[in-house]
Amino acid sequence: MKLHQVLIAILLLTCIACKSSFEKPIATKQTTTKQTTNAENTTKSTAIHKVNAKIFLDKLGALPNEQIVDVRTFGEFAKGAINDAVNINYYDGDFGKQAGAQLDKNKPVMLYCAGGTRSAKAAKVLEKQGFTEIYDLEKGYKGWGNK
């Protein structure tokens, strides 16, 4: 009898522990905003916006002087790309250096890759370099047809 009570108690504790682990809310984040301060003591806000193909397309016509960047390999880029995009391969060892040399930090940057992973990483690199407005195409070039 006592063994049954111990087993029931263990079972109840296990159920309670499992239930509490499922009740924790899962937070998702689409946009990150970071405040930075430069030497002149002015504050700039950096934002990475993960956007779908329709919003990406809308932004292409609406943003002033946007810079469209394809971060796929040259071979991928050669097979097809978004109009007016420049190719800066994320896998190149000097991606950050190339991006810093070719892009204006004060103009919006529109990033995409094949599926969304590389462009998300590239966005973080650009953010660390001080780019202030970054749009990342969710699902990448594969999702571009869904606009």
Short mmCIF file of C-alpha atoms in Angstrom, two decimals:
data_model
loop_
_atom_site.label_atom_id
_atom_site.label_comp_id
_atom_site.label_asym_id
_atom_site.label_seq_id
_atom_site.Cartn_x
_atom_site.Cartn_y
_atom_site.Cartn_z
CA MET A 1 0.00 0.00 0.00
CA LYS A 2 2.76 2.41 0.95
CA LEU A 3 4.57 1.66 -2.34
CA HIS A 4 1.43 2.65 -4.28
CA GLN A 5 1.24 5.96 -2.42
CA VAL A 6 4.90 6.72 -3.16
CA LEU A 7 4.44 5.90 -6.86
CA ILE A 8 1.31 8.07 -7.08
CA ALA A 9 3.16 10.94 -5.38
CA ILE A 10 6.07 10.64 -7.85
CA LEU A 11 3.66 10.53 -10.78
CA LEU A 12 1.84 13.65 -9.55
CA LEU A 13 5.10 15.56 -9.04
CA THR A 14 6.25 14.59 -12.53
CA CYS A 15 2.97 15.80 -14.05
CA ILE A 16 3.15 19.08 -12.16
CA ALA A 17 6.77 19.65 -13.22
CA CYS A 18 5.93 18.93 -16.88
CA LYS A 19 2.88 21.18 -16.81
CA SER A 20 4.80 24.15 -15.42
CA SER A 21 7.45 23.84 -18.14
CA PHE A 22 4.73 24.08 -20.82
CA GLU A 23 3.16 27.16 -19.27
CA LYS A 24 6.17 29.39 -19.88
CA PRO A 25 5.32 31.93 -22.60
CA ILE A 26 7.37 31.83 -25.78
CA ALA A 27 8.44 35.26 -26.97
CA THR A 28 8.99 35.96 -30.65
CA LYS A 29 10.74 38.98 -31.99
CA GLN A 30 10.28 40.36 -35.50
CA THR A 31 12.04 43.70 -35.08
CA THR A 32 14.96 44.62 -32.91
CA THR A 33 15.73 48.18 -31.94
CA LYS A 34 18.98 49.29 -30.44
CA GLN A 35 19.97 52.73 -29.17
CA THR A 36 23.55 53.80 -29.82
CA THR A 37 25.36 56.96 -28.81
CA ASN A 38 28.18 58.48 -30.83
CA ALA A 39 30.99 60.80 -29.75
CA GLU A 40 28.85 63.92 -30.27
CA ASN A 41 26.36 62.58 -27.69
CA THR A 42 23.49 62.16 -30.14
CA THR A 43 21.39 59.01 -30.06
CA LYS A 44 20.69 56.90 -33.14
CA SER A 45 18.17 54.10 -33.30
CA THR A 46 19.04 50.97 -35.25
CA ALA A 47 16.25 48.72 -36.39
CA ILE A 48 16.27 45.37 -38.16
CA HIS A 49 12.88 44.72 -39.73
CA LYS A 50 12.07 41.15 -40.80
CA VAL A 51 9.45 41.66 -43.53
CA ASN A 52 7.48 39.47 -45.94
CA ALA A 53 7.80 39.74 -49.73
CA LYS A 54 4.86 42.12 -50.16
CA ILE A 55 6.15 44.60 -47.58
CA PHE A 56 9.67 44.25 -49.00
CA LEU A 57 8.31 45.14 -52.47
CA ASP A 58 6.31 48.08 -51.07
CA LYS A 59 9.43 49.39 -49.33
CA LEU A 60 11.46 49.15 -52.55
CA GLY A 61 9.35 51.86 -54.13
CA ALA A 62 8.71 53.92 -51.01
CA LEU A 63 12.11 54.27 -49.33
CA PRO A 64 14.45 57.03 -50.47
CA ASN A 65 17.78 55.76 -51.82
CA GLU A 66 17.34 52.18 -50.63
CA GLN A 67 20.28 49.82 -51.12
CA ILE A 68 19.28 46.31 -52.20
CA VAL A 69 21.81 43.68 -51.17
CA ASP A 70 21.82 40.02 -52.16
CA VAL A 71 24.05 38.17 -49.68
CA ARG A 72 24.02 34.85 -51.58
CA THR A 73 27.03 33.45 -53.41
CA PHE A 74 27.85 34.78 -56.87
CA GLY A 75 26.63 31.52 -58.41
CA GLU A 76 23.23 31.89 -56.72
CA PHE A 77 23.08 35.56 -57.68
CA ALA A 78 23.86 34.76 -61.33
CA LYS A 79 20.84 32.43 -61.53
CA GLY A 80 18.45 35.28 -60.71
CA ALA A 81 18.19 38.28 -58.41
CA ILE A 82 15.94 41.17 -57.44
CA ASN A 83 16.34 44.14 -59.80
CA ASP A 84 19.08 46.62 -58.87
CA ALA A 85 20.53 44.36 -56.17
CA VAL A 86 24.27 44.30 -55.54
CA ASN A 87 25.88 41.02 -54.58
CA ILE A 88 27.95 40.94 -51.40
CA ASN A 89 28.50 37.29 -50.47
CA TYR A 90 27.94 36.70 -46.76
CA TYR A 91 30.23 33.67 -46.88
CA ASP A 92 33.20 35.78 -48.00
CA GLY A 93 35.57 36.19 -45.09
CA ASP A 94 35.43 39.96 -45.42
CA PHE A 95 31.65 40.45 -45.77
CA GLY A 96 31.57 43.21 -43.16
CA LYS A 97 34.46 45.05 -44.77
CA GLN A 98 32.91 44.81 -48.26
CA ALA A 99 29.52 45.98 -47.00
CA GLY A 100 31.08 48.87 -45.12
CA ALA A 101 32.95 49.97 -48.24
CA GLN A 102 30.05 49.64 -50.69
CA LEU A 103 27.06 50.77 -48.64
CA ASP A 104 25.99 54.03 -47.01
CA LYS A 105 25.16 53.56 -43.32
CA ASN A 106 22.63 56.39 -43.41
CA LYS A 107 20.50 54.91 -46.22
CA PRO A 108 18.03 52.02 -45.86
CA VAL A 109 19.45 48.57 -46.63
CA MET A 110 17.22 45.85 -48.12
CA LEU A 111 18.79 42.42 -47.49
CA TYR A 112 17.97 38.98 -48.80
CA CYS A 113 19.54 35.56 -49.27
CA ALA A 114 18.14 32.23 -50.46
CA GLY A 115 15.98 31.33 -47.46
CA GLY A 116 16.41 34.00 -44.78
CA THR A 117 19.21 32.67 -42.59
CA ARG A 118 22.25 34.40 -44.09
CA SER A 119 20.46 37.73 -44.46
CA ALA A 120 19.48 37.63 -40.76
CA LYS A 121 23.14 37.11 -39.85
CA ALA A 122 24.22 39.80 -42.31
CA ALA A 123 21.70 42.23 -40.76
CA LYS A 124 23.36 41.78 -37.37
CA VAL A 125 26.79 42.45 -38.89
CA LEU A 126 25.49 45.66 -40.48
CA GLU A 127 23.81 46.69 -37.25
CA LYS A 128 27.12 46.34 -35.39
CA GLN A 129 28.73 48.54 -38.04
CA GLY A 130 26.22 51.32 -37.38
CA PHE A 131 23.67 50.89 -40.18
CA THR A 132 20.45 52.49 -38.98
CA GLU A 133 17.66 51.04 -41.14
CA ILE A 134 17.77 47.39 -42.25
CA TYR A 135 15.00 45.36 -43.90
CA ASP A 136 15.46 41.58 -44.09
CA LEU A 137 13.32 39.59 -46.54
CA GLU A 138 11.81 36.69 -44.63
CA LYS A 139 12.06 33.40 -46.54
CA GLY A 140 14.64 35.06 -48.78
CA TYR A 141 14.66 34.87 -52.57
CA LYS A 142 12.64 31.64 -52.36
CA GLY A 143 9.79 33.67 -50.82
CA TRP A 144 10.14 36.52 -53.32
CA GLY A 145 7.53 34.93 -55.60
CA ASN A 146 4.92 35.26 -52.81
CA LYS A 147 4.48 39.03 -53.15
#
